[in-house]
mmCIF file of C-alpha atoms in Angstrom:
data_model
loop_
_atom_site.group_PDB
_atom_site.id
_atom_site.type_symbol
_atom_site.label_atom_id
_atom_site.label_comp_id
_atom_site.label_asym_id
_atom_site.label_seq_id
_atom_site.Cartn_x
_atom_site.Cartn_y
_atom_site.Cartn_z
ATOM 1 C CA MET A 136 0.079 -0.003 -0.120
ATOM 2 C CA THR A 137 1.376 3.391 -1.035
ATOM 3 C CA HIS A 138 1.943 6.126 1.557
ATOM 4 C CA ARG A 139 0.820 9.552 -0.004
ATOM 5 C CA VAL A 140 2.994 12.444 1.146
ATOM 6 C CA ALA A 141 2.000 15.858 0.174
ATOM 7 C CA PHE A 142 5.078 18.719 -0.215
ATOM 8 C CA LEU A 143 3.773 22.171 0.265
ATOM 9 C CA VAL A 144 5.649 24.466 -1.849
ATOM 10 C CA PHE A 145 5.606 28.241 -3.196
ATOM 11 C CA ASP A 146 7.357 30.564 -5.063
ATOM 12 C CA ASP A 147 11.075 31.261 -3.371
ATOM 13 C CA VAL A 148 11.044 27.591 -1.762
ATOM 14 C CA THR A 149 14.595 26.294 -0.927
ATOM 15 C CA LEU A 150 14.829 23.615 -3.493
ATOM 16 C CA LEU A 151 17.045 21.245 -1.538
ATOM 17 C CA ASP A 152 14.071 21.383 1.416
ATOM 18 C CA VAL A 153 12.133 19.509 -1.175
ATOM 19 C CA SER A 154 14.310 17.603 -3.546
ATOM 20 C CA GLY A 155 16.391 16.164 -0.790
ATOM 21 C CA PRO A 156 13.355 14.293 1.105
ATOM 22 C CA LEU A 157 11.806 13.525 -2.315
ATOM 23 C CA GLU A 158 14.971 11.438 -3.178
ATOM 24 C CA VAL A 159 14.668 9.647 0.027
ATOM 25 C CA LEU A 160 11.293 8.473 -0.669
ATOM 26 C CA HIS A 161 12.278 7.719 -4.435
ATOM 27 C CA GLN A 162 14.741 5.377 -3.054
ATOM 28 C CA ALA A 163 12.586 3.931 -0.442
ATOM 29 C CA GLY A 164 9.877 3.162 -3.250
ATOM 30 C CA ARG A 165 12.502 1.558 -5.542
ATOM 31 C CA LEU A 166 13.429 -1.080 -2.737
ATOM 32 C CA GLY A 167 9.690 -1.896 -2.461
ATOM 33 C CA HIS A 168 8.499 0.580 0.103
ATOM 34 C CA PRO A 169 6.256 2.911 -2.218
ATOM 35 C CA TYR A 170 5.340 6.486 -1.608
ATOM 36 C CA THR A 171 3.366 8.623 -3.588
ATOM 37 C CA PRO A 172 4.516 12.252 -3.273
ATOM 38 C CA VAL A 173 2.572 15.178 -4.861
ATOM 39 C CA LEU A 174 3.419 18.677 -4.719
ATOM 40 C CA VAL A 175 1.045 21.122 -3.485
ATOM 41 C CA SER A 176 1.101 25.103 -3.512
ATOM 42 C CA PRO A 177 -1.420 27.691 -2.741
ATOM 43 C CA ARG A 178 -2.416 28.393 -6.344
ATOM 44 C CA GLY A 179 -1.204 25.331 -8.181
ATOM 45 C CA GLY A 180 0.712 25.369 -11.261
ATOM 46 C CA ASP A 181 4.521 26.054 -11.462
ATOM 47 C CA VAL A 182 6.289 27.400 -8.310
ATOM 48 C CA THR A 183 9.675 29.036 -8.944
ATOM 49 C CA THR A 184 12.237 28.076 -6.168
ATOM 50 C CA SER A 185 14.589 30.273 -4.550
ATOM 51 C CA SER A 186 17.397 29.152 -7.109
ATOM 52 C CA GLY A 187 15.467 29.936 -10.009
ATOM 53 C CA LEU A 188 14.459 26.192 -11.356
ATOM 54 C CA ALA A 189 10.954 25.605 -11.255
ATOM 55 C CA LEU A 190 8.643 23.070 -9.825
ATOM 56 C CA ALA A 191 6.047 22.123 -12.490
ATOM 57 C CA ARG A 192 2.491 21.143 -12.398
ATOM 58 C CA THR A 193 1.603 21.363 -8.532
ATOM 59 C CA VAL A 194 -2.029 21.047 -7.237
ATOM 60 C CA THR A 195 -3.730 23.212 -5.055
ATOM 61 C CA ALA A 196 -4.690 21.719 -1.560
ATOM 62 C CA ALA A 197 -8.354 21.325 -2.545
ATOM 63 C CA ASP A 198 -7.351 19.041 -5.287
ATOM 64 C CA VAL A 199 -4.649 16.851 -3.831
ATOM 65 C CA GLY A 200 -7.185 14.271 -2.162
ATOM 66 C CA PRO A 201 -6.287 12.133 0.853
ATOM 67 C CA VAL A 202 -2.666 12.664 2.532
ATOM 68 C CA ASP A 203 -0.942 10.447 4.981
ATOM 69 C CA THR A 204 1.991 12.945 5.689
ATOM 70 C CA LEU A 205 2.232 16.823 4.999
ATOM 71 C CA VAL A 206 5.769 18.204 4.773
ATOM 72 C CA VAL A 207 6.013 21.796 4.508
ATOM 73 C CA ALA A 208 9.112 23.090 2.885
ATOM 74 C CA GLY A 209 10.966 26.183 4.030
ATOM 75 C CA ALA A 210 12.407 29.497 2.516
ATOM 76 C CA ASP A 211 14.202 32.628 4.099
ATOM 77 C CA ARG A 212 11.473 34.723 3.674
ATOM 78 C CA LEU A 213 9.356 32.809 5.835
ATOM 79 C CA ALA A 214 11.664 33.814 8.969
ATOM 80 C CA GLU A 215 11.644 37.555 7.712
ATOM 81 C CA GLN A 216 7.943 37.994 7.501
ATOM 82 C CA SER A 217 4.833 36.318 8.583
ATOM 83 C CA PRO A 218 3.577 33.702 5.941
ATOM 84 C CA GLU A 219 0.978 34.856 3.560
ATOM 85 C CA GLU A 220 -2.631 33.917 4.031
ATOM 86 C CA GLU A 221 -3.207 31.877 1.054
ATOM 87 C CA LEU A 222 -0.038 29.531 2.372
ATOM 88 C CA LEU A 223 -1.576 29.469 5.734
ATOM 89 C CA ALA A 224 -4.648 28.064 4.366
ATOM 90 C CA ALA A 225 -3.102 25.519 2.237
ATOM 91 C CA ALA A 226 -1.203 24.361 5.169
ATOM 92 C CA ALA A 227 -4.069 24.445 7.664
ATOM 93 C CA GLY A 228 -6.236 22.527 5.381
ATOM 94 C CA LEU A 229 -3.519 19.778 4.565
ATOM 95 C CA ALA A 230 -2.707 19.579 8.342
ATOM 96 C CA GLU A 231 -6.315 19.014 9.272
ATOM 97 C CA ARG A 232 -6.445 15.723 7.564
ATOM 98 C CA ALA A 233 -2.977 14.442 7.602
ATOM 99 C CA PRO A 234 -1.827 11.920 10.336
ATOM 100 C CA ARG A 235 1.528 13.184 9.996
ATOM 101 C CA VAL A 236 2.627 16.811 9.741
ATOM 102 C CA ALA A 237 6.452 17.567 9.209
ATOM 103 C CA SER A 238 8.442 20.822 8.260
ATOM 104 C CA VAL A 239 11.909 21.371 6.976
ATOM 105 C CA CYS A 240 13.900 24.473 8.095
ATOM 106 C CA THR A 241 11.494 27.391 8.137
ATOM 107 C CA GLY A 242 8.727 25.448 7.590
ATOM 108 C CA ALA A 243 8.313 25.504 11.010
ATOM 109 C CA PHE A 244 7.217 29.040 10.817
ATOM 110 C CA VAL A 245 4.229 28.312 8.753
ATOM 111 C CA LEU A 246 3.148 25.486 11.445
ATOM 112 C CA ALA A 247 3.919 27.931 14.393
ATOM 113 C CA GLU A 248 1.886 30.582 12.736
ATOM 114 C CA LEU A 249 -1.136 28.320 12.687
ATOM 115 C CA GLY A 250 -0.841 27.454 16.546
ATOM 116 C CA LEU A 251 0.123 23.708 15.623
ATOM 117 C CA LEU A 252 3.584 23.924 17.641
ATOM 118 C CA ASP A 253 2.228 25.579 20.756
ATOM 119 C CA GLY A 254 3.404 23.709 24.089
ATOM 120 C CA ARG A 255 5.555 21.432 21.673
ATOM 121 C CA ARG A 256 8.993 20.956 21.048
ATOM 122 C CA ALA A 257 10.358 22.197 17.624
ATOM 123 C CA THR A 258 13.526 23.087 15.608
ATOM 124 C CA THR A 259 14.735 24.950 12.517
ATOM 125 C CA HIS A 260 17.835 26.137 11.104
ATOM 126 C CA TRP A 261 20.036 27.312 13.537
ATOM 127 C CA ARG A 262 19.833 30.936 12.017
ATOM 128 C CA HIS A 263 16.533 31.284 12.326
ATOM 129 C CA ALA A 264 15.701 29.568 15.773
ATOM 130 C CA LYS A 265 15.929 32.794 17.831
ATOM 131 C CA THR A 266 13.446 34.382 15.696
ATOM 132 C CA LEU A 267 11.170 31.637 15.699
ATOM 133 C CA ALA A 268 11.424 31.285 19.454
ATOM 134 C CA HIS A 269 10.643 35.216 20.003
ATOM 135 C CA ARG A 270 7.861 35.656 17.372
ATOM 136 C CA TYR A 271 6.037 32.224 18.722
ATOM 137 C CA PRO A 272 6.930 32.236 22.631
ATOM 138 C CA ASP A 273 4.546 29.027 23.145
ATOM 139 C CA VAL A 274 6.942 26.852 21.082
ATOM 140 C CA ARG A 275 9.661 25.199 22.918
ATOM 141 C CA VAL A 276 12.567 25.810 20.291
ATOM 142 C CA GLU A 277 15.567 23.603 20.722
ATOM 143 C CA PRO A 278 17.981 25.394 18.400
ATOM 144 C CA ASP A 279 20.389 22.906 18.048
ATOM 145 C CA ALA A 280 18.560 19.567 16.996
ATOM 146 C CA LEU A 281 18.571 18.157 13.660
ATOM 147 C CA HIS A 282 15.110 16.984 13.704
ATOM 148 C CA ILE A 283 12.489 16.750 16.699
ATOM 149 C CA ARG A 284 9.332 14.678 16.864
ATOM 150 C CA ASP A 285 6.257 15.807 19.209
ATOM 151 C CA GLY A 286 3.373 14.072 18.932
ATOM 152 C CA ARG A 287 1.992 14.036 15.162
ATOM 153 C CA TYR A 288 4.533 16.766 14.440
ATOM 154 C CA VAL A 289 8.157 16.510 13.038
ATOM 155 C CA THR A 290 10.436 19.641 12.417
ATOM 156 C CA SER A 291 13.678 19.495 11.528
ATOM 157 C CA ALA A 292 16.834 21.895 10.753
ATOM 158 C CA GLY A 293 17.565 23.444 7.323
ATOM 159 C CA ILE A 294 18.984 21.986 4.013
ATOM 160 C CA SER A 295 20.412 18.399 4.320
ATOM 161 C CA ALA A 296 18.646 17.815 7.663
ATOM 162 C CA GLY A 297 15.389 17.214 5.485
ATOM 163 C CA ILE A 298 17.132 14.090 4.133
ATOM 164 C CA ASP A 299 17.707 13.143 7.901
ATOM 165 C CA LEU A 300 13.944 13.602 8.522
ATOM 166 C CA ALA A 301 12.799 11.828 5.514
ATOM 167 C CA LEU A 302 15.027 8.749 6.770
ATOM 168 C CA ALA A 303 13.359 8.762 10.100
ATOM 169 C CA LEU A 304 9.813 9.079 8.486
ATOM 170 C CA VAL A 305 10.986 5.930 6.250
ATOM 171 C CA GLU A 306 11.993 4.200 9.613
ATOM 172 C CA ASP A 307 8.641 4.847 11.258
ATOM 173 C CA ASP A 308 6.576 3.528 8.195
ATOM 174 C CA HIS A 309 8.637 0.582 7.217
ATOM 175 C CA GLY A 310 11.634 -0.007 9.728
ATOM 176 C CA ALA A 311 15.039 0.489 10.363
ATOM 177 C CA ASP A 312 16.434 -1.887 7.846
ATOM 178 C CA ALA A 313 14.350 0.184 4.894
ATOM 179 C CA ALA A 314 15.631 3.405 6.003
ATOM 180 C CA ARG A 315 19.423 1.848 6.013
ATOM 181 C CA GLU A 316 18.801 0.546 2.447
ATOM 182 C CA ALA A 317 17.344 4.075 1.369
ATOM 183 C CA ALA A 318 20.765 5.519 3.005
ATOM 184 C CA ARG A 319 22.908 3.227 1.522
ATOM 185 C CA GLU A 320 21.550 4.136 -1.981
ATOM 186 C CA LEU A 321 21.877 8.159 -1.207
ATOM 187 C CA VAL A 322 25.703 7.237 0.234
ATOM 188 C CA VAL A 323 24.546 8.890 3.440
ATOM 189 C CA PHE A 324 24.727 7.642 6.941
ATOM 190 C CA MET A 325 21.475 5.634 8.139
ATOM 191 C CA GLN A 326 20.532 8.314 10.347
ATOM 192 C CA ARG A 327 22.038 11.254 12.176
ATOM 193 C CA PRO A 328 20.271 11.049 15.556
ATOM 194 C CA GLY A 329 17.696 13.659 15.891
ATOM 195 C CA GLY A 330 19.019 15.362 18.912
ATOM 196 C CA GLN A 331 22.732 15.395 17.506
ATOM 197 C CA SER A 332 23.907 19.077 17.278
ATOM 198 C CA GLN A 333 23.705 20.796 14.064
ATOM 199 C CA PHE A 334 27.548 21.804 14.370
ATOM 200 C CA SER A 335 30.756 20.170 15.510
ATOM 201 C CA THR A 336 32.653 22.010 18.257
ATOM 202 C CA ALA A 337 34.942 23.536 15.728
ATOM 203 C CA LEU A 338 32.288 25.186 13.804
ATOM 204 C CA VAL A 339 30.196 26.255 16.688
ATOM 205 C CA THR A 340 32.890 27.964 18.507
ATOM 206 C CA PRO A 341 33.804 31.466 17.874
ATOM 207 C CA PRO A 342 37.352 31.784 16.301
ATOM 208 C CA ALA A 343 39.964 32.729 18.699
ATOM 209 C CA ARG A 344 40.664 36.337 18.754
ATOM 210 C CA SER A 345 44.394 35.961 19.726
ATOM 211 C CA ASP A 346 47.111 34.085 17.652
ATOM 212 C CA LEU A 347 48.103 32.366 20.809
ATOM 213 C CA LEU A 348 44.947 30.926 21.444
ATOM 214 C CA GLY A 349 44.165 30.209 17.848
ATOM 215 C CA SER A 350 47.400 28.047 17.659
ATOM 216 C CA VAL A 351 46.422 26.230 20.963
ATOM 217 C CA THR A 352 43.012 25.194 19.634
ATOM 218 C CA ALA A 353 44.268 24.491 16.271
ATOM 219 C CA SER A 354 46.737 21.854 17.624
ATOM 220 C CA VAL A 355 43.799 20.236 19.441
ATOM 221 C CA LEU A 356 41.646 19.956 16.326
ATOM 222 C CA ALA A 357 44.496 18.348 14.578
ATOM 223 C CA ASP A 358 45.248 15.887 17.081
ATOM 224 C CA PRO A 359 42.426 15.426 19.802
ATOM 225 C CA ALA A 360 44.196 12.195 21.263
ATOM 226 C CA ALA A 361 47.319 13.768 21.987
ATOM 227 C CA ASP A 362 48.080 15.501 25.430
ATOM 228 C CA HIS A 363 45.950 18.249 25.943
ATOM 229 C CA SER A 364 46.335 18.801 29.766
ATOM 230 C CA LEU A 365 46.045 22.316 30.862
ATOM 231 C CA PRO A 366 49.822 22.393 31.774
ATOM 232 C CA ALA A 367 50.746 20.734 28.580
ATOM 233 C CA MET A 368 48.685 23.291 26.559
ATOM 234 C CA ALA A 369 49.943 26.212 28.722
ATOM 235 C CA ALA A 370 53.443 24.943 28.060
ATOM 236 C CA SER A 371 53.557 24.674 24.417
ATOM 237 C CA ALA A 372 52.188 28.443 24.346
ATOM 238 C CA ALA A 373 54.785 29.445 26.718
ATOM 239 C CA VAL A 374 52.253 30.865 29.147
ATOM 240 C CA SER A 375 50.956 30.170 32.735
ATOM 241 C CA THR A 376 48.177 28.043 33.380
ATOM 242 C CA ARG A 377 46.136 31.132 34.719
ATOM 243 C CA HIS A 378 47.097 32.830 31.593
ATOM 244 C CA LEU A 379 45.508 30.388 29.191
ATOM 245 C CA THR A 380 42.440 29.675 31.450
ATOM 246 C CA ARG A 381 41.637 33.196 30.980
ATOM 247 C CA LEU A 382 42.039 33.157 27.591
ATOM 248 C CA PHE A 383 39.931 30.448 26.912
ATOM 249 C CA GLN A 384 37.090 32.320 29.388
ATOM 250 C CA THR A 385 37.385 35.521 27.660
ATOM 251 C CA GLU A 386 37.471 34.387 24.055
ATOM 252 C CA LEU A 387 35.405 31.377 24.066
ATOM 253 C CA ASN A 388 33.497 31.266 27.077
ATOM 254 C CA THR A 389 34.274 28.148 28.359
ATOM 255 C CA THR A 390 37.299 26.399 30.387
ATOM 256 C CA PRO A 391 40.018 24.731 28.579
ATOM 257 C CA ALA A 392 39.061 21.063 29.709
ATOM 258 C CA ARG A 393 35.569 21.515 28.877
ATOM 259 C CA TRP A 394 36.380 22.673 25.219
ATOM 260 C CA VAL A 395 39.034 19.702 24.739
ATOM 261 C CA GLU A 396 36.300 17.235 25.837
ATOM 262 C CA ARG A 397 33.898 18.340 23.297
ATOM 263 C CA VAL A 398 36.213 18.217 20.662
ATOM 264 C CA ARG A 399 37.232 14.757 21.716
ATOM 265 C CA LEU A 400 33.293 13.873 21.894
ATOM 266 C CA ASP A 401 33.230 15.065 18.342
ATOM 267 C CA ARG A 402 36.150 13.176 17.290
ATOM 268 C CA ALA A 403 34.507 9.819 19.036
ATOM 269 C CA GLN A 404 31.285 10.266 17.383
ATOM 270 C CA GLN A 405 32.650 10.245 14.214
ATOM 271 C CA LEU A 406 34.864 7.286 14.757
ATOM 272 C CA LEU A 407 31.559 5.312 15.972
ATOM 273 C CA LEU A 408 29.846 6.074 12.731
ATOM 274 C CA ASP A 409 33.094 4.951 10.609
ATOM 275 C CA GLY A 410 32.838 1.711 12.270
ATOM 276 C CA HIS A 411 35.066 1.846 15.434
ATOM 277 C CA SER A 412 34.596 -0.202 18.759
ATOM 278 C CA VAL A 413 33.660 1.947 21.688
ATOM 279 C CA THR A 414 37.053 1.173 22.993
ATOM 280 C CA SER A 415 38.639 2.170 19.927
ATOM 281 C CA ALA A 416 36.867 5.499 19.604
ATOM 282 C CA ALA A 417 37.778 6.350 23.465
ATOM 283 C CA HIS A 418 41.438 5.411 22.659
ATOM 284 C CA ARG A 419 41.707 7.627 19.419
ATOM 285 C CA SER A 420 39.612 10.487 20.552
ATOM 286 C CA GLY A 421 41.698 11.056 23.577
ATOM 287 C CA LEU A 422 38.901 10.456 25.854
ATOM 288 C CA GLY A 423 40.986 7.275 26.819
ATOM 289 C CA SER A 424 38.597 4.835 28.581
ATOM 290 C CA ASP A 425 34.992 3.292 27.803
ATOM 291 C CA GLU A 426 33.696 4.863 31.068
ATOM 292 C CA THR A 427 35.232 8.368 30.107
ATOM 293 C CA LEU A 428 33.195 7.931 26.881
ATOM 294 C CA ARG A 429 30.031 6.824 28.550
ATOM 295 C CA ARG A 430 30.094 9.839 30.595
ATOM 296 C CA ALA A 431 30.557 12.440 28.029
ATOM 297 C CA PHE A 432 28.154 10.798 25.842
ATOM 298 C CA ALA A 433 25.586 10.941 28.562
ATOM 299 C CA ARG A 434 26.389 14.646 29.653
ATOM 300 C CA HIS A 435 26.229 16.023 26.375
ATOM 301 C CA LEU A 436 24.169 13.593 24.115
ATOM 302 C CA GLY A 437 21.813 11.841 26.600
ATOM 303 C CA THR A 438 22.646 8.366 25.237
ATOM 304 C CA THR A 439 25.283 5.813 25.351
ATOM 305 C CA PRO A 440 28.135 5.417 22.769
ATOM 306 C CA THR A 441 26.533 1.449 22.143
ATOM 307 C CA VAL A 442 23.192 2.779 21.376
ATOM 308 C CA TYR A 443 24.613 5.756 19.297
ATOM 309 C CA ARG A 444 26.927 3.285 17.105
ATOM 310 C CA ARG A 445 24.173 0.634 17.000
ATOM 311 C CA ARG A 446 21.576 2.963 15.380
ATOM 312 C CA PHE A 447 23.442 5.596 13.636
ATOM 313 C CA ALA A 448 26.309 4.000 12.249
ATOM 314 C CA THR A 449 27.335 4.070 8.600
ATOM 315 C CA THR A 450 26.434 0.918 6.286
ATOM 316 C CA ARG A 451 30.160 -0.495 6.956
ATOM 317 C CA ARG A 452 30.145 -3.693 7.953
ATOM 318 C CA GLN A 453 30.463 -3.583 11.802
ATOM 319 C CA ASP A 454 32.942 -6.333 11.815
ATOM 320 C CA SER A 455 35.196 -4.528 9.043
ATOM 321 C CA PRO A 456 37.537 -1.931 10.992
ATOM 322 C CA ALA A 457 37.770 1.482 9.384
ATOM 323 C CA PRO A 458 41.204 3.064 8.402
ATOM 324 C CA PRO A 459 42.431 5.792 10.741
ATOM 325 C CA GLY A 460 42.113 9.436 10.121
ATOM 326 C CA PRO A 461 39.776 12.378 10.059
ATOM 327 C CA GLY A 462 35.841 11.802 10.155
ATOM 328 C CA ARG A 463 33.946 11.417 6.916
ATOM 329 C CA GLY A 464 30.468 12.415 6.105
ATOM 330 C CA ARG A 465 27.928 15.081 5.381
ATOM 331 C CA GLY A 466 28.613 18.239 7.061
ATOM 332 C CA PRO A 467 26.152 20.402 9.420
ATOM 333 C CA SER A 468 22.698 21.666 8.134
#
């Protein structure tokens, strides 16, 4: 039995917010798990995306018929001004009859404007999260999650996070094996966890203002497993431990130990996704022991390394060790 998915699109829509999830559903269908996607717009006809390409032959909400899932795509303008009435009317009509409602990126602003996310957890692209929270104070915005499910509503971060969201929907409908097969066809990870950060520590940390601290942090990022104790870092920079601690606090708003732990946790996550064992990831990341790695996962990610590796690993055979080196995979969204 096919699953009908309505994608609500409109002029200036972000193309990848639509094409990414669509390709996931297409691959799932090729593997024996059929979906029937349909493009819906407020007026029907052709829609021009933000990249200038057209999405042709969309239908109106009145003409689409029954749908099992609604996916509202995003556009930058939705965060800059309230969605227009005809877009809201189309979304409201579709959401009323769809058992499951999802949004990609700023599509969350449409759902929030309709009051559908009041009292619920939701996310959007990191750049627009503060705006979403300010404009809709009844929505519990979580700005650094890839995707969040609350009841029948699923919201995701921007751009490539729509692929993660669509894989999660396939897993809900047909199980983890189906999602894993679709991910393999797309040459992406099975699924980045919904609560995984949109950024690595290296990207979310503001750049150091001083050359001294910039050199210290670059050394940590280049080789997280090396000795990066406070005395060792201070010695390599030829400054006192007190001075180095003050630089971390002033420029990065954290302590040296906390910053190093997050860098090592990032590396451990990638090692696990690349097929390394928990013990190997702990050793190669610099966290040292399995127990230290478990505590870091619990503190920052709310899960365990074993659960993370089992559910979100790449399609690499788990008994085939990955070569050492920097992590690989799709970047943040």
